[in-house]
Short mmCIF file of C-alpha atoms and ligand atoms in Angstrom, two decimals:
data_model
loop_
_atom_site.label_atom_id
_atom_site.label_comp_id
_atom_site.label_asym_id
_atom_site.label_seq_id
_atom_site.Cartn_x
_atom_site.Cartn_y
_atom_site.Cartn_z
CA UNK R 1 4.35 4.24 -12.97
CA UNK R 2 5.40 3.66 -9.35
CA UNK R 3 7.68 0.49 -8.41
CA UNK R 4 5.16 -2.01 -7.55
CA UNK R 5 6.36 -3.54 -4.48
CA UNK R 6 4.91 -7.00 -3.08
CA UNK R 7 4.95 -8.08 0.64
CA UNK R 8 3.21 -10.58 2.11
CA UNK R 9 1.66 -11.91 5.61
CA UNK R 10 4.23 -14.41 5.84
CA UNK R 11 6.55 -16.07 3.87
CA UNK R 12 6.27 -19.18 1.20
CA UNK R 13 2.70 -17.74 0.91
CA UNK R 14 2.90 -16.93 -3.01
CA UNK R 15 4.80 -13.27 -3.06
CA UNK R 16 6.91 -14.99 -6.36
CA UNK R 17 4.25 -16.67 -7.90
CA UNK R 18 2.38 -14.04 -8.01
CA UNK R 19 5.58 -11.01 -8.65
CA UNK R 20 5.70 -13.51 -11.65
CA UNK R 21 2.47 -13.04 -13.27
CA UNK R 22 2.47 -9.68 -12.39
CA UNK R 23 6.06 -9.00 -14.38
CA UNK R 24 4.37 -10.80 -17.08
CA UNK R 25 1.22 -8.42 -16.82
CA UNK R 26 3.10 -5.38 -16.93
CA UNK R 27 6.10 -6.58 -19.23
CA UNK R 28 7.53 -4.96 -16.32
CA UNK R 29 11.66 -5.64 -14.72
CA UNK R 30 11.37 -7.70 -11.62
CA UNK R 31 13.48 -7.68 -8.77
CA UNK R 32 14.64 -9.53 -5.98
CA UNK R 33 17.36 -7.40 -4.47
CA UNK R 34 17.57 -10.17 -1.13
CA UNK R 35 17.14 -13.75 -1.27
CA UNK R 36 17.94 -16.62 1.40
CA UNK R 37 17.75 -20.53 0.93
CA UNK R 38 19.39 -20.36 -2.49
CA UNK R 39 21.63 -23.08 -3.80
CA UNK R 40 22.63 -23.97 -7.63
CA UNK R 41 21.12 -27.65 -7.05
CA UNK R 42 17.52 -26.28 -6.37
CA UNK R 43 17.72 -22.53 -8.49
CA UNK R 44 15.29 -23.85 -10.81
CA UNK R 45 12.93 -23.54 -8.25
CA UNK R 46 14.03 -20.80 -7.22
CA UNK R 47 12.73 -16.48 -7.07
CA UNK R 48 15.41 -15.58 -9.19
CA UNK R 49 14.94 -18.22 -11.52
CA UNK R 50 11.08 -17.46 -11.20
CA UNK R 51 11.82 -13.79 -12.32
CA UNK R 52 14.05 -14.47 -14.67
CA UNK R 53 11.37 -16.60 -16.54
CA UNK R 54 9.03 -14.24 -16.06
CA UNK R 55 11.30 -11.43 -17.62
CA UNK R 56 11.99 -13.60 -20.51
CA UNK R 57 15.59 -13.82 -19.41
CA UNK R 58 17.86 -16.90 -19.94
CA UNK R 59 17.34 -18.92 -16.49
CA UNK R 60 20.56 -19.81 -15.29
CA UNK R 61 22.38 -19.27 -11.85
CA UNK R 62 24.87 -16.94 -13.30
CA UNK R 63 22.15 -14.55 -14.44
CA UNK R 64 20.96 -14.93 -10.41
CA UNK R 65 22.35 -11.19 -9.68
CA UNK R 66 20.48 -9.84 -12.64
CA UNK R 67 17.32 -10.13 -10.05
CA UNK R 68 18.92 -10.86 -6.38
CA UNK R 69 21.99 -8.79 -6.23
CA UNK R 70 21.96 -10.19 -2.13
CA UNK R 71 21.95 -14.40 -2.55
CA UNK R 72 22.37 -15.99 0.56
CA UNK R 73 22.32 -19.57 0.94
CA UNK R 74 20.58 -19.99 4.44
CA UNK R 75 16.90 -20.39 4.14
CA UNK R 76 16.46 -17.87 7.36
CA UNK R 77 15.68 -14.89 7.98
CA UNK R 78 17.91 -12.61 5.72
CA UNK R 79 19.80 -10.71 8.63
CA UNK R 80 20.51 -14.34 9.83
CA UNK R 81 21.44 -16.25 6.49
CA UNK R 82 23.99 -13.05 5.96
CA UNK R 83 25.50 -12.97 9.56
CA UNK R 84 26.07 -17.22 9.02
CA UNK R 85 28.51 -15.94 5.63
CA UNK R 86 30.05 -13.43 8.11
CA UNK R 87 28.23 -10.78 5.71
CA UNK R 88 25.46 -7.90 6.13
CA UNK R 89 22.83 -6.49 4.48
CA UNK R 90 23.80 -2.75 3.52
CA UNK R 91 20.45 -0.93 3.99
CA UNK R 92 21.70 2.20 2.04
CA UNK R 93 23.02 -0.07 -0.44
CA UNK R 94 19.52 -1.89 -1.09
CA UNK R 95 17.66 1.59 -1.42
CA UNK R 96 20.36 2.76 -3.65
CA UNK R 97 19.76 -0.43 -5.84
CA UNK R 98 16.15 -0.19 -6.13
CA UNK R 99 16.69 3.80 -6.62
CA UNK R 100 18.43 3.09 -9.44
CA UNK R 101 16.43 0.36 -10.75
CA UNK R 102 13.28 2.69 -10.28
CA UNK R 103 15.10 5.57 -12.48
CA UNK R 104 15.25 2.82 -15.37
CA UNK R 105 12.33 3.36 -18.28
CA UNK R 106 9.49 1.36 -17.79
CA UNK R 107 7.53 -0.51 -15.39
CA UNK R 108 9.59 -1.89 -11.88
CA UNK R 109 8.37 -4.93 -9.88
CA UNK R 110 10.12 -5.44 -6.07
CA UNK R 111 9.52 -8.40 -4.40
CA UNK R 112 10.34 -8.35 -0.66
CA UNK R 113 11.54 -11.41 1.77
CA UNK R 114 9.30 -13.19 3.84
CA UNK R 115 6.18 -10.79 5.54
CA UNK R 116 6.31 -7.03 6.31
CA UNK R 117 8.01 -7.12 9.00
CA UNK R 118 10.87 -9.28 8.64
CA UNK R 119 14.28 -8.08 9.59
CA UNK R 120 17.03 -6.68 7.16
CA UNK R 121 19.72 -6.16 10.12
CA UNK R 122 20.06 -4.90 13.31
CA UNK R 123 17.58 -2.06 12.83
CA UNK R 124 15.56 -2.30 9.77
CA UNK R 125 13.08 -4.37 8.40
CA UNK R 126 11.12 -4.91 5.49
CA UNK R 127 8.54 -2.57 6.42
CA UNK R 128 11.58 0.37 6.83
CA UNK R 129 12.67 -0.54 2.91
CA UNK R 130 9.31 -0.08 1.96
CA UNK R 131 9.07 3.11 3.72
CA UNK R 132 11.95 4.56 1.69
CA UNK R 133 11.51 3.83 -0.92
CA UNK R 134 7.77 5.11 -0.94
CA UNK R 135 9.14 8.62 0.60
CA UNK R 136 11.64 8.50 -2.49
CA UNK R 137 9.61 6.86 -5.06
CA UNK R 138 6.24 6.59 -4.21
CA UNK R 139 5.04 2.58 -4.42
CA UNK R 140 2.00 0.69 -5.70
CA UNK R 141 2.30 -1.76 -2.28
CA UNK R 142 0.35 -5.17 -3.20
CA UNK R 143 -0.22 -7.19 -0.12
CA UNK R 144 0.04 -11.05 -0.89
CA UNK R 145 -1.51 -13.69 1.52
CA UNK R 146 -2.38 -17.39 1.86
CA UNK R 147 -5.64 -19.23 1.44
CA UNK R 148 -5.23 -21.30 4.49
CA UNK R 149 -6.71 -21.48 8.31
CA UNK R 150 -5.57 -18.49 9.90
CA UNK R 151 -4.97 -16.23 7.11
CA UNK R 152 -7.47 -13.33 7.72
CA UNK R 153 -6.15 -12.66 10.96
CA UNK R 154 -2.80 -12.67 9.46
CA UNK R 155 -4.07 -10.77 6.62
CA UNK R 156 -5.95 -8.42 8.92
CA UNK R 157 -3.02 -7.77 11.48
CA UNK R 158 -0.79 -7.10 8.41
CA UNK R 159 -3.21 -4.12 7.05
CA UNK R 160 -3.38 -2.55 10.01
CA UNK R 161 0.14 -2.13 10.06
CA UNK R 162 0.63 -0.91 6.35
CA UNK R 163 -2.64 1.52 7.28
CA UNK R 164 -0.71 2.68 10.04
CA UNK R 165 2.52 3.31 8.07
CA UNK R 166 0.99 4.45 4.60
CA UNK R 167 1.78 1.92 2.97
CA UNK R 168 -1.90 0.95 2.05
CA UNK R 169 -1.71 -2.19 -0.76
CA UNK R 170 -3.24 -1.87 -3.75
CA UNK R 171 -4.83 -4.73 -4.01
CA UNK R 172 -4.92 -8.08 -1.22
CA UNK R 173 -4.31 -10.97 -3.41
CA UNK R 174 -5.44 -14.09 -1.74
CA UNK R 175 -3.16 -17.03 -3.15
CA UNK R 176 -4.40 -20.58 -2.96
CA UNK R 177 -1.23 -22.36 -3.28
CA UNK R 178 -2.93 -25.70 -2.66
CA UNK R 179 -6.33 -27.27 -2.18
CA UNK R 180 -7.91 -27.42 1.48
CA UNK R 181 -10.50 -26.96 3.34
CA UNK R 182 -10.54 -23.14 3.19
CA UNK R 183 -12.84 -21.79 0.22
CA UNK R 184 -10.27 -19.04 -1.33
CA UNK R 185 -13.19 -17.24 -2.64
CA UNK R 186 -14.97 -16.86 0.66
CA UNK R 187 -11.83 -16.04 2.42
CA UNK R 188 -11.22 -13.15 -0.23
CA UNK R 189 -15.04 -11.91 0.05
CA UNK R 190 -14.21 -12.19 4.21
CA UNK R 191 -11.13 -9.89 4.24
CA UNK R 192 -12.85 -7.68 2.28
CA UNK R 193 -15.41 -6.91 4.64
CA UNK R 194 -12.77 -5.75 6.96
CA UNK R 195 -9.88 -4.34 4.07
CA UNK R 196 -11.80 -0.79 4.40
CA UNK R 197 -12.55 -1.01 0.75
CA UNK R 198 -8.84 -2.60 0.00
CA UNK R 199 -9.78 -4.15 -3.41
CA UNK R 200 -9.57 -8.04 -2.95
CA UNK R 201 -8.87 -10.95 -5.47
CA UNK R 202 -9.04 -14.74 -4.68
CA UNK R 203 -6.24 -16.10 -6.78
CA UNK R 204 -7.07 -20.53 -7.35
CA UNK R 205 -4.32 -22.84 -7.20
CA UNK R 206 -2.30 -22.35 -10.93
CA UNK R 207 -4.93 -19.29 -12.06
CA UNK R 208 -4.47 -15.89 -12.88
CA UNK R 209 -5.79 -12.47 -12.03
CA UNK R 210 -5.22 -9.66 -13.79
CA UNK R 211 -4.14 -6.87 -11.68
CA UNK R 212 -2.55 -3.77 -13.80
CA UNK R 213 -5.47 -1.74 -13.25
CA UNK R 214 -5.54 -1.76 -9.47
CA UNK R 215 -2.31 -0.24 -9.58
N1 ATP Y 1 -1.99 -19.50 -6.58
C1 ATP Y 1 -1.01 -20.42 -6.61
N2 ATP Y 1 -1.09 -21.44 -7.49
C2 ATP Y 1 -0.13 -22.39 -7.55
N3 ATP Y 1 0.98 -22.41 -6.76
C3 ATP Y 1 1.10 -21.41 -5.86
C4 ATP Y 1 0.12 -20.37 -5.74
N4 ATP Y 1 0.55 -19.53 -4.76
C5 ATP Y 1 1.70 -20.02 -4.29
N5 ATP Y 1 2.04 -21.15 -4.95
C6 ATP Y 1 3.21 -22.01 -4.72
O1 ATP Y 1 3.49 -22.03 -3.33
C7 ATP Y 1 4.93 -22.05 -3.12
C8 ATP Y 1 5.32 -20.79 -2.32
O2 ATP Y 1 4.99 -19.67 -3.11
P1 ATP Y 1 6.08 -18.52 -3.37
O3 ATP Y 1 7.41 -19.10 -3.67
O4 ATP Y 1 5.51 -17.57 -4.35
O5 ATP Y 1 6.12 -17.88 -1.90
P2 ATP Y 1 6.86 -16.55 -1.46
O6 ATP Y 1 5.90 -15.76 -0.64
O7 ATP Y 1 7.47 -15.87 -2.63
O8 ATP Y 1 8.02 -17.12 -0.50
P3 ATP Y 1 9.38 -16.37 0.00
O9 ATP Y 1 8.99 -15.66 1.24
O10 ATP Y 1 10.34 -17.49 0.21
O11 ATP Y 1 9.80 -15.47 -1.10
C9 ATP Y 1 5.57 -22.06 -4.51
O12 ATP Y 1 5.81 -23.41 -4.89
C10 ATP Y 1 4.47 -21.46 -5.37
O13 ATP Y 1 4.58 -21.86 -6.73
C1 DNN Y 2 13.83 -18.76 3.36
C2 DNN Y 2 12.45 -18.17 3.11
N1 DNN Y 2 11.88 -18.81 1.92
C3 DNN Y 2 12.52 -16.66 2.91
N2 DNN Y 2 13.40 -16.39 1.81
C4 DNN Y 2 12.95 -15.92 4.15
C5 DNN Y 2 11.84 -15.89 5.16
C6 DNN Y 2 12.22 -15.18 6.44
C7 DNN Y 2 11.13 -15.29 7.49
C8 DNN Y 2 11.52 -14.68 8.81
C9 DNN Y 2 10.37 -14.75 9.81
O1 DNN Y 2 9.34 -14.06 9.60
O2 DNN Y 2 10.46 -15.57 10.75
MG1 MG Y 3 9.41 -15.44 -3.08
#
């Protein structure tokens, strides 16, 4: 099966909540090979900790590089968070990692940082990992997004940029993460219109989709 890799429109959209149910789903390993914004007084909260749950690993901040081998504790952009540790993000490095991970038996999950497009360092961004790895690997891309006003224009303008690259998700998973005034079910049945047959799921606040067989 091809590393399923997760990217989103954005960022605190619902790319771990939804890398969690997914890891669940397939029983699958879960990674988070870059992280920013984490600290031991809020990991519980945290997308290691998330993944770790979800893998049926014990959740503890020592068991944080078991997911996120890259833990920064800025909550910025990644290339940012490292350069304010004096570090960088070692783009070989990550596609080695997630080479190796994807050589493992069974089923690999990847969640990215932030949206698509978000910078790694000086050259690369999330869209160039995904890239990679696809021309090494192949990937099962799955394209998370919010349920709020302004979302299907982020949504669109993000598919026409994975179009454009081949990287064409799975499966749009539209992620409520709380109630408003925007109807997630009529905002999933309105991207699809334009996805170009991208299959679509509205995802309610604290629900579940199943999603294994889109991918
Ligand atoms: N469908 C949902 N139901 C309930 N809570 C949700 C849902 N989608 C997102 N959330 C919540 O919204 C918050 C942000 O979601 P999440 O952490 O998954 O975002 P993210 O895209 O992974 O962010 P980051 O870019 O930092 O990795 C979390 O508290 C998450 O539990
Ligand atoms: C800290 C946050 N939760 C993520 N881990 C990083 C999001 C980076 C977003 C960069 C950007 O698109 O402006
Ligand atoms: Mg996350």
């Amino acid at each position: 099966m091809r590393p399923v890799f997760v990217t989103s429109s954005g960022t605190e959209i619902g790319k771990t909540y939804v890398s969690a149910m997914l890891t669940r789903e397939l029983k699958a390993r879960a990674l988070k090979p870059l992280v920013s914004g984490l600290d031991e007084a809020t990991f519980a909260e945290s997308d290691p900790a998330q993944l770790l749950a979800a893998m049926g690993e014990k959740v503890t901040y020592e068991n944080a590089g078991l997911v996120s081998r890259w833990r920064f504790r800025e909550p910025l952009s990644p290339d940012m968070a490292a350069r304010r540790e004096g570090r960088e993000i070692n783009f070989d490095e990550l596609l080695e990692e997630c080479l190796a991970a994807a050589a493992m038996p069974g089923p690999l999950l990847i969640e990215g940082v932030g949206g698509l497009m978000v910078p790694l360092d000086a050259t690369h961004m999330v869209l160039d990992w995904m890239k990679a790895l696809d021309a090494k690997t192949g990937l099962a891309p799955v394209l998370v997004v919010g349920a709020y006003l302004g979302t299907i224009s982020h949504t669109l303008t993000t598919l026409a940029v994975m179009r454009a690259e081949n990287l064409l998700p799975r499966v749009i998973v539209v992620s409520e993460r709380e109630p408003g005034p925007v109807p997630v079910e009529e905002t999933a049945e309105t991207i699809a219109r334009f996805a170009g047959g991208v299959p679509v799921r509205a995802l309610p606040r604290g629900g579940a989709v199943p999603l294994a067989a889109l991918l």
